[in-house]
Coordinates of C-alpha atoms in Angstrom, one line a residue:
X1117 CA -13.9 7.9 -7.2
X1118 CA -14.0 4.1 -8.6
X1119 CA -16.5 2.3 -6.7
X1120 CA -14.8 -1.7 -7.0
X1121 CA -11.3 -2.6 -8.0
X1122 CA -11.9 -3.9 -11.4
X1123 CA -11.2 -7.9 -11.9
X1124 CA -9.0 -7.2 -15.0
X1125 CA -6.7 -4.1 -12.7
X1126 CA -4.4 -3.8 -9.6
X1127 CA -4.4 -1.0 -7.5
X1128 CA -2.8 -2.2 -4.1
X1129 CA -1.5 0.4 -1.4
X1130 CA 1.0 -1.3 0.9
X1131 CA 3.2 0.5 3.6
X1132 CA 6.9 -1.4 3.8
X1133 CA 7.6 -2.8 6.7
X1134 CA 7.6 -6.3 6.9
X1135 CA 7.3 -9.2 9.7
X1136 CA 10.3 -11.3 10.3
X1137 CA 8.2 -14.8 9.7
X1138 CA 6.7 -13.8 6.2
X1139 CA 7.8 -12.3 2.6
X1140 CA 5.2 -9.8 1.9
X1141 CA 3.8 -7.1 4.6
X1142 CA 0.9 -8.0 6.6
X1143 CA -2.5 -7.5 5.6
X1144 CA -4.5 -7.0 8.4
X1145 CA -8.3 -5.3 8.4
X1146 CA -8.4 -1.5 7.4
X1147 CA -8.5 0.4 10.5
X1148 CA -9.0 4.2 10.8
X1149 CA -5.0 3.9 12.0
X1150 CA -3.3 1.9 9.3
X1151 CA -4.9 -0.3 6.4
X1152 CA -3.5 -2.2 3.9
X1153 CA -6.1 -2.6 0.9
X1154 CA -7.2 -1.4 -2.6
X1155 CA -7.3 2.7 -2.7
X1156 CA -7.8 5.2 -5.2
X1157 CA -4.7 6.0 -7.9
X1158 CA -1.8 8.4 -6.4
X1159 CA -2.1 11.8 -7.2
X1160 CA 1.5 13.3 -8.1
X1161 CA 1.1 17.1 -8.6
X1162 CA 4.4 16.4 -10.8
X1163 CA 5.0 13.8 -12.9
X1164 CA 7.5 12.1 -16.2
X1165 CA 7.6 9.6 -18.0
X1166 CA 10.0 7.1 -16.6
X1167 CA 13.7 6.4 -18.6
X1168 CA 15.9 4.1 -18.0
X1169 CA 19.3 4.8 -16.1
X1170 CA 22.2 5.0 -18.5
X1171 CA 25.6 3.2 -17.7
X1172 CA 27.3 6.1 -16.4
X1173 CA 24.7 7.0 -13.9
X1174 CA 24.6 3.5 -12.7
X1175 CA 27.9 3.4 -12.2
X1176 CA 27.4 7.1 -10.4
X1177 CA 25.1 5.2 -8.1
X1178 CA 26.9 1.9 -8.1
X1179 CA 30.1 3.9 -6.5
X1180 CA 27.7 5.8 -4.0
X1181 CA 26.6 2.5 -2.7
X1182 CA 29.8 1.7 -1.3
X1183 CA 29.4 5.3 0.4
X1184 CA 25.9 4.8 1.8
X1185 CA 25.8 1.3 2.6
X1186 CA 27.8 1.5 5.4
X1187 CA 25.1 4.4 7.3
X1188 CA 22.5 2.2 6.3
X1189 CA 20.8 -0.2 9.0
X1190 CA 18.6 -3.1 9.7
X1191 CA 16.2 -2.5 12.5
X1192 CA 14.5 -5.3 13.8
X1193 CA 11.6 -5.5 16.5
X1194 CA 13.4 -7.4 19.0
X1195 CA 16.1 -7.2 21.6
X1196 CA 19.6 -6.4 20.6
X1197 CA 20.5 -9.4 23.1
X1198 CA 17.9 -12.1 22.0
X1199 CA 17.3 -11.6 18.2
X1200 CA 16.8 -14.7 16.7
X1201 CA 12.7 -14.3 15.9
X1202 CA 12.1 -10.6 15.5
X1203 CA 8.8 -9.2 15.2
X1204 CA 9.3 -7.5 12.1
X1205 CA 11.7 -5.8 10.1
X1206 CA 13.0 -2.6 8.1
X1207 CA 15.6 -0.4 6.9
X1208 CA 16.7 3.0 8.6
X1209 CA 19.7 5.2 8.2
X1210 CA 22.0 7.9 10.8
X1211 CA 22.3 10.9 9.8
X1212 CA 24.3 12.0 13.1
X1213 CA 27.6 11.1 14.9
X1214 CA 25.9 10.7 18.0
X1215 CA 23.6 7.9 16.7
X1216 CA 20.6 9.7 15.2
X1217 CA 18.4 7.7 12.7
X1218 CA 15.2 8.3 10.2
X1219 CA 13.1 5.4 9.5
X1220 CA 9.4 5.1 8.7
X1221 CA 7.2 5.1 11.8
X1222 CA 5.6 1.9 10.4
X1223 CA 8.5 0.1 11.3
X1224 CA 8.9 0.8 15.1
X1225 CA 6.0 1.6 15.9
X1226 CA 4.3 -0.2 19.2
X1227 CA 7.6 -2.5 19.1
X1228 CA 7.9 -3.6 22.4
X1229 CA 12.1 -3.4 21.8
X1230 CA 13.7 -2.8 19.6
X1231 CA 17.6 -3.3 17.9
X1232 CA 19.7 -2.1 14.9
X1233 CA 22.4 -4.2 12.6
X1234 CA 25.3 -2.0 10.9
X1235 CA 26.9 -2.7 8.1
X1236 CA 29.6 -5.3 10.0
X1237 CA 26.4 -6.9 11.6
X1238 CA 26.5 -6.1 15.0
X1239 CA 23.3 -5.3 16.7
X1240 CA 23.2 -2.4 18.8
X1241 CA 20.2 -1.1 21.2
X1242 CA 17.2 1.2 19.9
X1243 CA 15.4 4.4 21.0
X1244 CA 12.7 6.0 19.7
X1245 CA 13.5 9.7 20.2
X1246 CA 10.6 11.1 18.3
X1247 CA 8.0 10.3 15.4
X1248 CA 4.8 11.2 13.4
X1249 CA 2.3 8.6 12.2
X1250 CA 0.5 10.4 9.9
X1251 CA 3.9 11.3 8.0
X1252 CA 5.3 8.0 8.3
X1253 CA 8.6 9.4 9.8
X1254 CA 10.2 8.8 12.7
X1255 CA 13.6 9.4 14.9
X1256 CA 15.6 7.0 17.0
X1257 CA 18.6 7.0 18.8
X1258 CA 20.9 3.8 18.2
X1259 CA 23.9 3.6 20.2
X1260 CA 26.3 2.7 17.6
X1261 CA 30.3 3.2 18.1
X1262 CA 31.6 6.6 17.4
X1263 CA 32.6 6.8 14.4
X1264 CA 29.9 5.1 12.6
X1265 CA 29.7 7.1 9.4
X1266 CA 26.2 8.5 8.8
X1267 CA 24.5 11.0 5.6
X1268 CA 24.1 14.6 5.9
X1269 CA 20.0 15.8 4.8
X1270 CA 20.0 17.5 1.1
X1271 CA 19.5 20.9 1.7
X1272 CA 18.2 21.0 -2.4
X1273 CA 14.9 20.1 -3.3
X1274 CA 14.3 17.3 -5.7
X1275 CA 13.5 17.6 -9.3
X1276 CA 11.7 15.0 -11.7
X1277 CA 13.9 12.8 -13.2
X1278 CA 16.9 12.9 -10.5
X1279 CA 18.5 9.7 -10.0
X1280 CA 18.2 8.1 -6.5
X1281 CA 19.4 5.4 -4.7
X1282 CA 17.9 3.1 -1.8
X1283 CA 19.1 1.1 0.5
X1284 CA 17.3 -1.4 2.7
X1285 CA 16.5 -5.0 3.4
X1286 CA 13.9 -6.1 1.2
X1287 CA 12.1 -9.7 2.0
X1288 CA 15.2 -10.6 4.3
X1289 CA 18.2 -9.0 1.9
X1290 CA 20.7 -7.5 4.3
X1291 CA 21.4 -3.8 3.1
X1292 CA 20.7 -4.2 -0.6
X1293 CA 20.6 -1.4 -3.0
X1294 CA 18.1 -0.3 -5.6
X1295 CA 18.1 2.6 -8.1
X1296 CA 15.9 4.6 -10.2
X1297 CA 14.5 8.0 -11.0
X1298 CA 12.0 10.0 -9.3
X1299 CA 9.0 10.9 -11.2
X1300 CA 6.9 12.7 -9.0
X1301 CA 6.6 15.2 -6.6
X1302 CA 4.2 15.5 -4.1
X1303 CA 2.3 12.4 -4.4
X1304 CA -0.6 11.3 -2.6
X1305 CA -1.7 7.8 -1.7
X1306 CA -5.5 8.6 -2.2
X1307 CA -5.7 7.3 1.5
X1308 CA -6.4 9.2 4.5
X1309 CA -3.2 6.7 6.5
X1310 CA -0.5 7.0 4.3
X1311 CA 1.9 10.1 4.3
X1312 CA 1.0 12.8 1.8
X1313 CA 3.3 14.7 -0.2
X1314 CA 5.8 11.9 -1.1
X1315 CA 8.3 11.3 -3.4
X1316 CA 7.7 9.3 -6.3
X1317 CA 10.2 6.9 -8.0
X1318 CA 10.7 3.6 -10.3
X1319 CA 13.0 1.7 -7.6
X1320 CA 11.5 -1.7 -7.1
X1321 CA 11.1 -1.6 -3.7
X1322 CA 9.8 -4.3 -1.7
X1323 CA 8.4 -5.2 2.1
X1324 CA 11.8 -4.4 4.5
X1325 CA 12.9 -1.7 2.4
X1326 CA 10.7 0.7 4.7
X1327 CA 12.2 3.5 6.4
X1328 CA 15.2 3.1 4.2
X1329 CA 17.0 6.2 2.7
X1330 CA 16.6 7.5 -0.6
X1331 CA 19.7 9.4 -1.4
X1332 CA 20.8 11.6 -4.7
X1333 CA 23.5 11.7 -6.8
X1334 CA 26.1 13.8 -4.1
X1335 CA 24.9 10.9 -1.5
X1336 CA 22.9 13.3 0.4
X1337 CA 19.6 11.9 2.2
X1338 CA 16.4 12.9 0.2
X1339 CA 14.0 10.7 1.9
X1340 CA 12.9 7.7 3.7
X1341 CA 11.2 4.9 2.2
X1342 CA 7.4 4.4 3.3
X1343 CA 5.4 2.6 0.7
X1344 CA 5.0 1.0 -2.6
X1345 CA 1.8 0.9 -4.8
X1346 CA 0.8 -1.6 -7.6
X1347 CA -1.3 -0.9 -10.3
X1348 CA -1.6 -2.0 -13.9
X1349 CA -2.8 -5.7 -15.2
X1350 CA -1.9 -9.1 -13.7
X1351 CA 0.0 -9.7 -16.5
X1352 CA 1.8 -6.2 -16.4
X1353 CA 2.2 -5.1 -13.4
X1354 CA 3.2 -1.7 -12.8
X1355 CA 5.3 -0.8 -9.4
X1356 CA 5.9 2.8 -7.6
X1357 CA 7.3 3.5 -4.1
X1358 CA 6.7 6.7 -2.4
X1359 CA 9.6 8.0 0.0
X1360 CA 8.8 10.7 3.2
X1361 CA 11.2 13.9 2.2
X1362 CA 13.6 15.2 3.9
X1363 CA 16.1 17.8 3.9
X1364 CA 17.9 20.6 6.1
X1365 CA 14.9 23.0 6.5
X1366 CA 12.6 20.4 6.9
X1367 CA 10.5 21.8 9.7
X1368 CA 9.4 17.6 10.9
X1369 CA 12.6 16.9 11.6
X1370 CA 13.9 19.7 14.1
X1371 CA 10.6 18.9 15.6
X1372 CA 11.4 14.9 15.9
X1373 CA 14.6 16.1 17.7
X1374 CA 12.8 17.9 20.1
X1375 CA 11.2 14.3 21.3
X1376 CA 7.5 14.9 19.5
X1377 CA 5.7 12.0 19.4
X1378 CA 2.6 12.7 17.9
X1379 CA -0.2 10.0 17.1
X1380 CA -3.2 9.8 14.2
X1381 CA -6.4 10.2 15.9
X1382 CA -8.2 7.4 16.1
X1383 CA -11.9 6.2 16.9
X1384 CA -11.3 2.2 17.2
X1385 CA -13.3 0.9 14.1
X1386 CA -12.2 -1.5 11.3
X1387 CA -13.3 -2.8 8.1
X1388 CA -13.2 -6.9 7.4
X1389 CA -11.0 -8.0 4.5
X1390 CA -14.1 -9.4 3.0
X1391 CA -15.3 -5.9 2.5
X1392 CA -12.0 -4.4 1.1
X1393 CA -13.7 -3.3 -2.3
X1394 CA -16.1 -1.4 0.1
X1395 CA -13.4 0.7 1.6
X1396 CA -14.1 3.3 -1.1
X1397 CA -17.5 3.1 -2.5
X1398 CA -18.8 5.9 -3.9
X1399 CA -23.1 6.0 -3.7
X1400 CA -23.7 4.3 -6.9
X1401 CA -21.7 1.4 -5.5
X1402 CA -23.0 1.5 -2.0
X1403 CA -26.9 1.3 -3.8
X1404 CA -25.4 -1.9 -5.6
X1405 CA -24.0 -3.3 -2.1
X1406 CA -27.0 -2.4 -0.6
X1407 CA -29.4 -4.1 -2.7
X1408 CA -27.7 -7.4 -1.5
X1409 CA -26.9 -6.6 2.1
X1410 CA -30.1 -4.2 3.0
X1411 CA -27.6 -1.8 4.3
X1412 CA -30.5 1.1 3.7
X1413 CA -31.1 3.9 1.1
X1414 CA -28.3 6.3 2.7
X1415 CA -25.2 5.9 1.5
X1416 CA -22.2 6.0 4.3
X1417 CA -19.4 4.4 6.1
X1418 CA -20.2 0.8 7.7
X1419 CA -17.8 -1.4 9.7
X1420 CA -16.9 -4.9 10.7
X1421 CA -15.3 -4.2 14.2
X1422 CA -15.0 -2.0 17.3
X1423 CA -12.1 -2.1 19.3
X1424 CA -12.6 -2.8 23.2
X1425 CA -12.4 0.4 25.1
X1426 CA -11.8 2.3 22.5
X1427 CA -14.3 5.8 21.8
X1428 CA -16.2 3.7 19.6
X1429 CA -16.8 1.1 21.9
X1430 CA -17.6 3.9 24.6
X1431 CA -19.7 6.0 22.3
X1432 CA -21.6 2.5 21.9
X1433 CA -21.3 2.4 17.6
X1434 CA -22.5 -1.3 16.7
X1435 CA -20.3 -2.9 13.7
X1436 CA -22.1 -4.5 11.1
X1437 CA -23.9 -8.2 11.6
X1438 CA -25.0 -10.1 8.8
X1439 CA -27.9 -13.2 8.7
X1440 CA -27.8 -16.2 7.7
X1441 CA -28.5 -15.2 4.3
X1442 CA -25.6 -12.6 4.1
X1443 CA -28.4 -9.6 4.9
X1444 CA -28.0 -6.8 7.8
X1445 CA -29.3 -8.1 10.7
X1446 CA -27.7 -5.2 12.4
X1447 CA -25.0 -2.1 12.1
X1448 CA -24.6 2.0 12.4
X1449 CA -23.9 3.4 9.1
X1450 CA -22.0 6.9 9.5
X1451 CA -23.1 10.0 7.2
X1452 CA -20.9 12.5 8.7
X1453 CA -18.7 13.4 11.5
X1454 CA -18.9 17.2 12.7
X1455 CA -21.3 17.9 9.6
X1456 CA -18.9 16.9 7.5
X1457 CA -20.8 14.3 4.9
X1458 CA -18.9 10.8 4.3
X1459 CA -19.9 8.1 1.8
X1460 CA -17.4 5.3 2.8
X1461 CA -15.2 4.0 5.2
X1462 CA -12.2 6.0 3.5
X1463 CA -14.3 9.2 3.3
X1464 CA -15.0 8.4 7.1
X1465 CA -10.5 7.9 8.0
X1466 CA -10.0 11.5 6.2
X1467 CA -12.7 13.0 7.8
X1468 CA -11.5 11.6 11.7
X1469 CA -7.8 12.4 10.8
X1470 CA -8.3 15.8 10.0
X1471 CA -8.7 16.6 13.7
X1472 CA -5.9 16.0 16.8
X1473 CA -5.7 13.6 19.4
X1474 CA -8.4 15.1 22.1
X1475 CA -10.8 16.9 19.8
X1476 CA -14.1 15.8 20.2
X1477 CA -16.4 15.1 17.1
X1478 CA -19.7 14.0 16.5
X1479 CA -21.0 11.7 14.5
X1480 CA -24.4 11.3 12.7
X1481 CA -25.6 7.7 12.3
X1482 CA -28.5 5.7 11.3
X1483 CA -29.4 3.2 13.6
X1484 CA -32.6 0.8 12.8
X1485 CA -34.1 4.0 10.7
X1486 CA -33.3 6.7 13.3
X1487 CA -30.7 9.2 13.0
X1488 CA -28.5 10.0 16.2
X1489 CA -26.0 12.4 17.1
X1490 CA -23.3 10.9 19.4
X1491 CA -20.1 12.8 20.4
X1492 CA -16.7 10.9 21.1
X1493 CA -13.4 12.0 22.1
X1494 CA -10.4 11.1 19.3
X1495 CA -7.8 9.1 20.9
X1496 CA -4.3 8.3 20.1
X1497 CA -3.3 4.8 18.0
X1498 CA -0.9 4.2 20.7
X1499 CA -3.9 3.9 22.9
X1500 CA -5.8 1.7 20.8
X1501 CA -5.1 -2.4 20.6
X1502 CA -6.4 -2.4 16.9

């Protein structure tokens, strides 16, 4: 695993959803719930070179837009009533006559209200029926007119190469569409929170498009829209967005319609932005950070913050102080949680999240050249004020 993001190279993880005062998604500090920061390639288990569409199949997709559009909404964090400064925004789409929608979880999730736009602009009240943050999906209940048209799931599986439209609301576009190809299957983000086994495709998707549908060439729903990834040079740039799929059998979805609403486990810790190329050191790189900030001969995870009340803060884990001359003057480094050995902060977020909300772990960590064993009980990110 690359220990620094290279100077000359981009590789940039960034989930969709975007706040209503700004152009590009937040970028707040890595937390073990949701981080936003440079992260190892994606993994596609399937993959193609990318070709452009031809005429007829943009046309294909141009006439399907006319279709989709009009299932398609804008979801806003803000009352349907008073909706003039929202707290952020995304995309979502029904796929029910009684109002049933898919988004990403990203985009509702702790929203203190919620409201949906159609196609004619109206705003309608929001729901959240059910959702799961570790798969970035989520079901609501919007309490559009009947009638409102809505997409039936695929019940195909995708192939490489399928064309695919998305709709969404991109840095403030209202229902927009965006087409391209998939070219991968089961794709992983190289990051412990972000959804695994996405779709892959060329759209160029941007911050509001989240929770969007991704829908083939019968304009059936093959996905919703969670993230995008940038990679290559500064001068060439190379952009992929990753979709949650979906289709009839997919086992996530009957369970979101049974009301689950299941969280990531969660500890309460965070990393500084100042420490981003940290986030994924491997131990050569953590000797090299070492070296300047004395953070010991053990390689491990380190962080910048504990969250009030949180296990962390209860399990008493001290963040990482530095002197005046930018050296630890304090800070737990983690080596492993439940015996399980971690060498960074990412290591550390796929360790935690491969247990449930309740479980309780422990964690080895050096403290002022001793090692201690302290056990904590994993807590839900709805819990946690991060």
């Amino acid at each position: 695993m690359s220990s620094l993001v290279r100077p000359a190279m981009l590789c940039v993880t960034v989930l969709l959803g975007v706040p209503a005062q700004a152009g590009s998604p937040a970028q707040p500090a890595p937390t073990l719930a949701q981080a936003t920061s440079p992260a190892a390639p994606a993994t596609p288990r399937r993959t193609t070179p990318t070709s452009d569409l031809t005429s007829a199949e943009e046309k294909t997709l141009a006439a399907l837009f006319t279709k989709v559009r009009p299932a398609s909404l804008r979801i806003e964090q803000c009352p349907p009533t008073n909706c003039t400064e929202p707290n952020g925004v995304g995309s979502a789409v029904l796929i029910s006559a009684d109002g049933l929608a898919l988004t990403a979880y990203h985009v509702i999730a702790k929203a203190r209200a919620l409201s949906a736009q159609t196609v004619d602009k109206k705003r309608y009240a929001v729901t959240v029926v059910g959702f799961d943050e570790q798969r970035d999906l989520a079901l609501v209940k919007v309490n559009v007119p009947s009638g409102t048209p809505f997409l039936k799931l695929t019940a195909t599986a995708p192939r490489v190469g399928d064309i695919q439209l998305a709709v969404g609301n991109g840095n403030g576009a209202f229902l927009r569409s965006k087409t391209g190809r998939l070219t991968a299957l089961d794709a992983d983000a190289g990051r412990a929170d972000f959804p695994p086994g996405t779709l892959e495709l060329d759209a160029p998707l941007i911050p509001g498009d989240s929770g969007g549908p991704i829908v083939n060439a019968k304009g059936e729903l093959a996905g919703i829209v969670s993230y995008i990834r940038l990679a290559g040079s500064p001068r060439n740039p190379i952009y992929r967005s990753y979709a949650v799929p979906v289709t009839t059998t997919n086992a996530l979805v009957a369970e979101l319609r049974t009301g689950v609403k299941r969280d990531a486990p969660q500890i309460g810790v965070g990393l500084d932005s100042a420490f981003l190329p940290a986030f994924t050191l491997d131990a050569e790189g953590f000797k090299l950070l070492s070296d300047a900030l004395k953070l010991g001969d053990t390689p491990g995870a380190f962080f910048t913050n504990v969250t009030a009340g949180s296990p962390a803060a209860r399990a008493g884990l001290k963040p990482l102080r530095l002197n005046a001359d930018q050296e630890r003057e304090s800070g737990d480094i983690v080596t492993e949680v439940n015996g399980k050995r971690v060498l960074n902060f990412s290591d550390f977020q796929y360790a935690v999240r491969s247990y449930r909300v309740g479980d309780t772990v422990t964690l080895t960590v050096l403290r002022d050249g001793k090692t201690l064993k302290l056990p904590l009980v994993l807590t839900g990110s709805t819990q946690i004020n991060n």
